[in-house]
PDB file of C-alpha atoms in Angstrom:
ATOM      1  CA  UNK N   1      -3.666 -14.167  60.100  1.00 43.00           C
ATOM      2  CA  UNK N   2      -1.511 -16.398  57.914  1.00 47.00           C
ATOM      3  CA  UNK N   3      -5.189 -17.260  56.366  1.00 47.00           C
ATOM      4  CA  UNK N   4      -5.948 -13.521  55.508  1.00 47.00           C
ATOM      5  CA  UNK N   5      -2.605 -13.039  53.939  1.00 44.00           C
ATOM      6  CA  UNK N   6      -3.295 -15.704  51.959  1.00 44.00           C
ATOM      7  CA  UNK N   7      -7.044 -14.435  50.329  1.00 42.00           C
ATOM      8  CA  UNK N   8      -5.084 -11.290  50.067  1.00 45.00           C
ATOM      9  CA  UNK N   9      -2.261 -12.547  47.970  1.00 46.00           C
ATOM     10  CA  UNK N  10      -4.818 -15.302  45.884  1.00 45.00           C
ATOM     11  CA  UNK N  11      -7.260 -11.816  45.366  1.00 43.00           C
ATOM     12  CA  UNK N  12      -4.247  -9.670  43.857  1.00 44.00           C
ATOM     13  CA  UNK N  13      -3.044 -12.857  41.462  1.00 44.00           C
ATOM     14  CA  UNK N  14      -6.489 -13.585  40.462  1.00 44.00           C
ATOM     15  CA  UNK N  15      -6.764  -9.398  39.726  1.00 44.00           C
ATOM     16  CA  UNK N  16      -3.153  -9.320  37.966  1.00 43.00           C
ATOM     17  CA  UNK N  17      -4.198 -12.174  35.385  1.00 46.00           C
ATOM     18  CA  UNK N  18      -7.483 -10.947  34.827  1.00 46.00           C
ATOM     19  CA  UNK N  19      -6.610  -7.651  33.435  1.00 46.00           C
ATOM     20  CA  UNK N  20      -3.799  -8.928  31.587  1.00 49.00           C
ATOM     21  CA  UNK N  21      -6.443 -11.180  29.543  1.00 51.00           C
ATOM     22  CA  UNK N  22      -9.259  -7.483  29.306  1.00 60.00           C
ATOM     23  CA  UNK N  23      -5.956  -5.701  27.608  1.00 59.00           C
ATOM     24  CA  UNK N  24      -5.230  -8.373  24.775  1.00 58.00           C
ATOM     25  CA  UNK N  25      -2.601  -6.904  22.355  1.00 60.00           C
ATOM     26  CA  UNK N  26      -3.375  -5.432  19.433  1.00 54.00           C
ATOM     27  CA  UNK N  27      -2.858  -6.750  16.038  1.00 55.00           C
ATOM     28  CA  UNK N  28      -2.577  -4.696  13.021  1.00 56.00           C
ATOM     29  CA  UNK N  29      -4.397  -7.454  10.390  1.00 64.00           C
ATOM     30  CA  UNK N  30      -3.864  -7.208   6.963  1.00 71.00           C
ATOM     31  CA  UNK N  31      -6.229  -6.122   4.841  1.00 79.00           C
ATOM     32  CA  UNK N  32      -7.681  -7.624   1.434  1.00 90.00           C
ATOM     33  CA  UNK N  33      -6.874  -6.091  -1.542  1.00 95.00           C
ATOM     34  CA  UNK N  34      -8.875  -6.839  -4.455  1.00 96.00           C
ATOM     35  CA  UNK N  35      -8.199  -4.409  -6.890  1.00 97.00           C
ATOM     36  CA  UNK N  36      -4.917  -1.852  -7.112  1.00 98.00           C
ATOM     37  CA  UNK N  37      -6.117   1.203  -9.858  1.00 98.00           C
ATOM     38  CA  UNK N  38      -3.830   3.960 -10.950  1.00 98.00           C
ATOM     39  CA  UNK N  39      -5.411   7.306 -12.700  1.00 98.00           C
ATOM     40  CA  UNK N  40      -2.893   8.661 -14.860  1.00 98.00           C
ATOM     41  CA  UNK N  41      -4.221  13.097 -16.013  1.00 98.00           C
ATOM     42  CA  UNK N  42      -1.918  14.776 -18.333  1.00 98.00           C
ATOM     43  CA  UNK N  43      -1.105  17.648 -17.488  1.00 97.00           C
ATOM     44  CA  UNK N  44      -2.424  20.428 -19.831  1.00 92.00           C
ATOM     45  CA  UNK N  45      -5.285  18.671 -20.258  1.00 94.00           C
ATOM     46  CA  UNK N  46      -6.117  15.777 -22.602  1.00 94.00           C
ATOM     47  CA  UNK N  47      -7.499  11.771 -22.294  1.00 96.00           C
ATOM     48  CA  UNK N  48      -7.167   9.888 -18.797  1.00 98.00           C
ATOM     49  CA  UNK N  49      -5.057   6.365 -18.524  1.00 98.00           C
ATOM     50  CA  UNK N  50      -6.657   4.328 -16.190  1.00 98.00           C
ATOM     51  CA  UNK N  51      -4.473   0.922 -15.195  1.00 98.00           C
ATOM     52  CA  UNK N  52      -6.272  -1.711 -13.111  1.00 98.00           C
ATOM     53  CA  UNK N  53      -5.632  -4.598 -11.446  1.00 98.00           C
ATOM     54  CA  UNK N  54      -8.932  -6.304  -9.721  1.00 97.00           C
ATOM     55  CA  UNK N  55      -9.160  -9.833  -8.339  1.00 95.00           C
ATOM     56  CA  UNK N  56     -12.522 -10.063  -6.916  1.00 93.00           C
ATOM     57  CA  UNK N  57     -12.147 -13.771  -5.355  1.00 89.00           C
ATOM     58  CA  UNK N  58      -8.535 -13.443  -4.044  1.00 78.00           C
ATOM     59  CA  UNK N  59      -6.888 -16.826  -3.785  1.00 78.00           C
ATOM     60  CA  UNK N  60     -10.214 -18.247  -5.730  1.00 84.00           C
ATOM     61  CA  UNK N  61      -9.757 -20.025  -8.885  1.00 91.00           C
ATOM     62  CA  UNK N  62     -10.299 -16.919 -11.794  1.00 93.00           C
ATOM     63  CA  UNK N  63      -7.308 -14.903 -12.810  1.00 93.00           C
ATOM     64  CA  UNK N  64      -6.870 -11.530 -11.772  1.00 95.00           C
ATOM     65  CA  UNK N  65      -7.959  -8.799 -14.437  1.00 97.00           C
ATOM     66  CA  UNK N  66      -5.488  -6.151 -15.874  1.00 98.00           C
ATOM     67  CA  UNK N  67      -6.384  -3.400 -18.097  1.00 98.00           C
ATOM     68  CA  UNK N  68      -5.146  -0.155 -19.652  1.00 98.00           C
ATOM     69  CA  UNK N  69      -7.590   2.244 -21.106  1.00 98.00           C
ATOM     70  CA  UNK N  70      -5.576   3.557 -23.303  1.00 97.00           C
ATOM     71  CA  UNK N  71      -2.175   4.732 -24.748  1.00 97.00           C
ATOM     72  CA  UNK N  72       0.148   7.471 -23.086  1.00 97.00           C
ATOM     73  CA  UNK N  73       1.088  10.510 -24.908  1.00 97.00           C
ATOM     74  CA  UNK N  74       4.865  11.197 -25.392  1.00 97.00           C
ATOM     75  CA  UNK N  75       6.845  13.773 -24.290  1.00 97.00           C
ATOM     76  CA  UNK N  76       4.253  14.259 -21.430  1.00 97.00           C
ATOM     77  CA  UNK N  77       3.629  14.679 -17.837  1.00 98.00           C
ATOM     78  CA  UNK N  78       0.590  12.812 -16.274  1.00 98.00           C
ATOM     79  CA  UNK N  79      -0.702  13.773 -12.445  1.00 98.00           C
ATOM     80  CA  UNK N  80      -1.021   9.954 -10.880  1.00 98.00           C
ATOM     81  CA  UNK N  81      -2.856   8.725  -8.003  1.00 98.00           C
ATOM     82  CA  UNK N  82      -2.722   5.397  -6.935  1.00 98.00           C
ATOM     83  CA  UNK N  83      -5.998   3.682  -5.379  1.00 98.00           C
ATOM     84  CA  UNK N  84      -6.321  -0.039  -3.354  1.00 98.00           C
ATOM     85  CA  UNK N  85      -9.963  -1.274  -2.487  1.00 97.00           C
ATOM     86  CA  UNK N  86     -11.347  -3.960  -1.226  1.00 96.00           C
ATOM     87  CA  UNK N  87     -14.116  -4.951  -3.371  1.00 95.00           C
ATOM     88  CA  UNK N  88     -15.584  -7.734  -1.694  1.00 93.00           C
ATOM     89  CA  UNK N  89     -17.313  -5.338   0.760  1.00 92.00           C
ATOM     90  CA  UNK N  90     -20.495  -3.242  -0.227  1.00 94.00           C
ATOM     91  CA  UNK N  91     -19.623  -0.247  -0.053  1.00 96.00           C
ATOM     92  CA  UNK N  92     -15.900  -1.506  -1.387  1.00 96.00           C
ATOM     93  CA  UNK N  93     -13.214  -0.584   1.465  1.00 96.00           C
ATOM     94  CA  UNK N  94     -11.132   2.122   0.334  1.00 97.00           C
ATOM     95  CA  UNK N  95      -7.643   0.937   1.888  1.00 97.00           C
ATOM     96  CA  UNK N  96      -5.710   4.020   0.502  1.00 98.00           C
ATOM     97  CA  UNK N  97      -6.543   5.925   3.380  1.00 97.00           C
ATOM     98  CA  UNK N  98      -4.929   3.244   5.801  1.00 96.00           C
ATOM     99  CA  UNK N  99      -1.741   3.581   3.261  1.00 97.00           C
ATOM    100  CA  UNK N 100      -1.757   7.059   3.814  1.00 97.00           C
ATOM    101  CA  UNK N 101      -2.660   7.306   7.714  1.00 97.00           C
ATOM    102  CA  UNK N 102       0.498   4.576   7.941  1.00 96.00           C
ATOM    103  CA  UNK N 103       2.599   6.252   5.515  1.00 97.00           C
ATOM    104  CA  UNK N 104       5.847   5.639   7.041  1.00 97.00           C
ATOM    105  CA  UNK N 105       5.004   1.650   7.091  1.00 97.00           C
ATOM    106  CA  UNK N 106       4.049   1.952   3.215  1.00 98.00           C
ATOM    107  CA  UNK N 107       5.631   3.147  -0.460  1.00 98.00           C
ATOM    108  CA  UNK N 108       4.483   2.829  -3.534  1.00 98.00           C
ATOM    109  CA  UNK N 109       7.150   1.765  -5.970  1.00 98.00           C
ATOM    110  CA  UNK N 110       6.751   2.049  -9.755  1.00 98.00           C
ATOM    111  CA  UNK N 111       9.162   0.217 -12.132  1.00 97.00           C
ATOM    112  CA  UNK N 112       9.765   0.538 -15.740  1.00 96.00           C
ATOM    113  CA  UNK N 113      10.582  -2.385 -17.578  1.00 95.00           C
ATOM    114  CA  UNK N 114      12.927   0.233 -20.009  1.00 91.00           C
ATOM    115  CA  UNK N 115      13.508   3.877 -20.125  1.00 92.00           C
ATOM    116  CA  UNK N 116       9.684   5.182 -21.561  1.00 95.00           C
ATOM    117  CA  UNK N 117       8.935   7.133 -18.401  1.00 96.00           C
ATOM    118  CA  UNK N 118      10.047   8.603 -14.976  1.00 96.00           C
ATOM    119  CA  UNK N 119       8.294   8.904 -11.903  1.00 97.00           C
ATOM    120  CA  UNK N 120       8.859  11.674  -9.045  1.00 97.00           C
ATOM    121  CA  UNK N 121       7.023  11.277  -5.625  1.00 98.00           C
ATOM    122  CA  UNK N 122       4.560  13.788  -4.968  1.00 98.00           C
ATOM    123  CA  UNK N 123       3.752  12.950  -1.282  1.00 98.00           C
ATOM    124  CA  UNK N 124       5.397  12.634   2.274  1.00 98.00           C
ATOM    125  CA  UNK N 125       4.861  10.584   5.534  1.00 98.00           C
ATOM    126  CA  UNK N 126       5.231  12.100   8.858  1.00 97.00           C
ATOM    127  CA  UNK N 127       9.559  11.735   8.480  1.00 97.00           C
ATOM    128  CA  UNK N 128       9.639  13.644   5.179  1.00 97.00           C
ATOM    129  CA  UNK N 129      10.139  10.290   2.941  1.00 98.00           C
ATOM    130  CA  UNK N 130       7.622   9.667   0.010  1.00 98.00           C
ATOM    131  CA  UNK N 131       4.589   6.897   0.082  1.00 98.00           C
ATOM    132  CA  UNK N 132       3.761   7.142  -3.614  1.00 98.00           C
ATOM    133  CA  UNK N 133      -0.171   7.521  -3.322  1.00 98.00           C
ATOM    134  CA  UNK N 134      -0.053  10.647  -5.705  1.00 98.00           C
ATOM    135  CA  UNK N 135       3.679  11.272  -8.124  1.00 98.00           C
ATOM    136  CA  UNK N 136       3.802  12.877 -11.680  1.00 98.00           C
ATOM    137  CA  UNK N 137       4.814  10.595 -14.419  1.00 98.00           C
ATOM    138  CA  UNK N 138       7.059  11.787 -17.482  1.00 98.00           C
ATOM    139  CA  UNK N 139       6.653   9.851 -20.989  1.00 97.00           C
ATOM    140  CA  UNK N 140       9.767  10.215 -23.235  1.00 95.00           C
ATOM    141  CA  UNK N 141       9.932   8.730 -26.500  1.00 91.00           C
ATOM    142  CA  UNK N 142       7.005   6.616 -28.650  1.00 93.00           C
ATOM    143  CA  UNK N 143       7.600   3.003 -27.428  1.00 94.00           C
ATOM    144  CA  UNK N 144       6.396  -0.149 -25.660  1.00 96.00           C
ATOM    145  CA  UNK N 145       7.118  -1.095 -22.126  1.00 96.00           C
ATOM    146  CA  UNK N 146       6.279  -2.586 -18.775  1.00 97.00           C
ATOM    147  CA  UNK N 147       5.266  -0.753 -15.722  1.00 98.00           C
ATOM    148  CA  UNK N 148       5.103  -2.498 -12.294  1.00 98.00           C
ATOM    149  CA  UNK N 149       3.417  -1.077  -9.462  1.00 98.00           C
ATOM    150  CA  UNK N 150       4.240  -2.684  -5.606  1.00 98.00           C
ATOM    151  CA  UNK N 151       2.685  -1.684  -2.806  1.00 98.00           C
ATOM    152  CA  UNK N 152       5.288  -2.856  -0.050  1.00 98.00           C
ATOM    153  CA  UNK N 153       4.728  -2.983   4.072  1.00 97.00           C
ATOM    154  CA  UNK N 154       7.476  -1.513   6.164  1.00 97.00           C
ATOM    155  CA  UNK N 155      10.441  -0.936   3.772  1.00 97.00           C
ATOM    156  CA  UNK N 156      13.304   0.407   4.930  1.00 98.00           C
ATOM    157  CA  UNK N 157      12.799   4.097   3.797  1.00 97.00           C
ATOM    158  CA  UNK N 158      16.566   4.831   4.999  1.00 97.00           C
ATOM    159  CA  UNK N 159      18.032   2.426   2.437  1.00 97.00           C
ATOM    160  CA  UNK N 160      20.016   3.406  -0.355  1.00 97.00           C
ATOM    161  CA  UNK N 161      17.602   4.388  -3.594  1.00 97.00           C
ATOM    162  CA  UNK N 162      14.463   3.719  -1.539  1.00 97.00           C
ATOM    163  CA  UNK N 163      13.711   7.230  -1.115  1.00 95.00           C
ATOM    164  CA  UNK N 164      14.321   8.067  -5.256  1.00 95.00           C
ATOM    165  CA  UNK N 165      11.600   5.144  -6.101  1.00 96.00           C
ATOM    166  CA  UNK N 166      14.517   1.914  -6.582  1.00 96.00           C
ATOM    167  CA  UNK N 167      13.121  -1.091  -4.771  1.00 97.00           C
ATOM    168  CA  UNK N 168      16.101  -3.012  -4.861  1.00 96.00           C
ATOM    169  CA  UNK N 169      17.455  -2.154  -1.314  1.00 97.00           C
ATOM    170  CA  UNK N 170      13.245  -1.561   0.113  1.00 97.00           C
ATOM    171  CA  UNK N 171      12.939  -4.846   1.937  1.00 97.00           C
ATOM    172  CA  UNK N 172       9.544  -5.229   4.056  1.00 97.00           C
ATOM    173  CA  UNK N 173       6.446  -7.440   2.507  1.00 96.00           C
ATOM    174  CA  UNK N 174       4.653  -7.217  -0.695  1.00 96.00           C
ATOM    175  CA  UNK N 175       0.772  -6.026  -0.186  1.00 96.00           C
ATOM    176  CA  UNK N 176       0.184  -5.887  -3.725  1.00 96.00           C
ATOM    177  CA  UNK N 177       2.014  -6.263  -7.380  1.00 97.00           C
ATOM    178  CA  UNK N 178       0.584  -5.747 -10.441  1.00 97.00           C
ATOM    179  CA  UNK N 179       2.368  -5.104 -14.178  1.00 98.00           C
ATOM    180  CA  UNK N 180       0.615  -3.318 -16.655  1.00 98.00           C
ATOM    181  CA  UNK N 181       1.746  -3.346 -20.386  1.00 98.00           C
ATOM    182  CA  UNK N 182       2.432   0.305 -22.084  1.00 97.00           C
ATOM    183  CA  UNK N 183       2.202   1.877 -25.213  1.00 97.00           C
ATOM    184  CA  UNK N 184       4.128   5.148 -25.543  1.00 97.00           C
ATOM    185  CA  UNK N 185       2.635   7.535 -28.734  1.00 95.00           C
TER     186      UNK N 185
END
């Protein structure tokens, strides 16, 4: 008997640790991004900004490539949509959509290096808080200026400012940074 009890018990181990290894837990990797773009559409019609920030070979030894296609028009209110791929695959990876399925683990946060536009959050996750994939952007004044755009993982959306665009308080991990140099007309 004792040697039945003892299959029994050796059968239910052996079944307990070989499910446990079947189920493996799942990791949420992190994805390449090569290149972070931002369309910028006035309103009322007129030219479209385009800012773009590719690095093709990542960590590799060439610099990453900014460019702005243009100036912005003052006094003016440009639709924006924000766009990350990853360009090493064929067809690239379009990672926005992972942004925006995860909304409430991402935001978009847009900083001016000086007072020659605003930005106001145009989309929601699933608690009501912004993400930043799509926001209108208001020009004031002619001038020159600085705008950074971070793509941060799991900020704390609760935090004072977070929700109004300040990343000061936002915590979580930087995805992707890149500052683009503005001209105001």
């Amino acid at each position: 008997m004792k040697k039945y009890i003892f299959l029994f018990s050796s059968l239910v181990i052996m079944s307990l640790t070989s499910c446990s290894s079947d189920n493996p837990e799942i990791v949420n990797e992190e994805e390449l991004i090569t290149t972070l773009k931002v369309t910028l559409t006035p309103q009322g019609g007129g030219s479209v900004v385009t800012l773009q920030l590719q690095d093709l070979d990542g960590d590799g030894p060439n610099a990453p490539v900014t460019t702005v296609s243009g100036p912005l028009l003052a006094n003016t209110t440009y639709t924006g949509v924000t766009q990350v791929l990853n360009e090493t695959e064929s067809p690239a990876e379009d990672i926005t959509l992972e942004v925006e399925e995860e909304g409430d683990e991402h935001q978009f946060f847009y900083t001016f290096s000086n007072s020659i536009a605003t930005i106001n959050y145009t989309d929601v996750d699933k608690n009501g808080r912004p993400i930043g994939i799509t926001f209108n952007l208001t020009t004031t004044t002619a001038g020159i200026g600085n705008l950074t755009v971070t793509l941060r993982h799991e900020p704390n959306k609760t935090a004072s400012g977070v929700s109004a665009g300040n990343i000061t308080n936002a915590g979580g991990e930087t995805d992707v940074e890149a500052t683009f140099s503005l001209t105001v007309n």
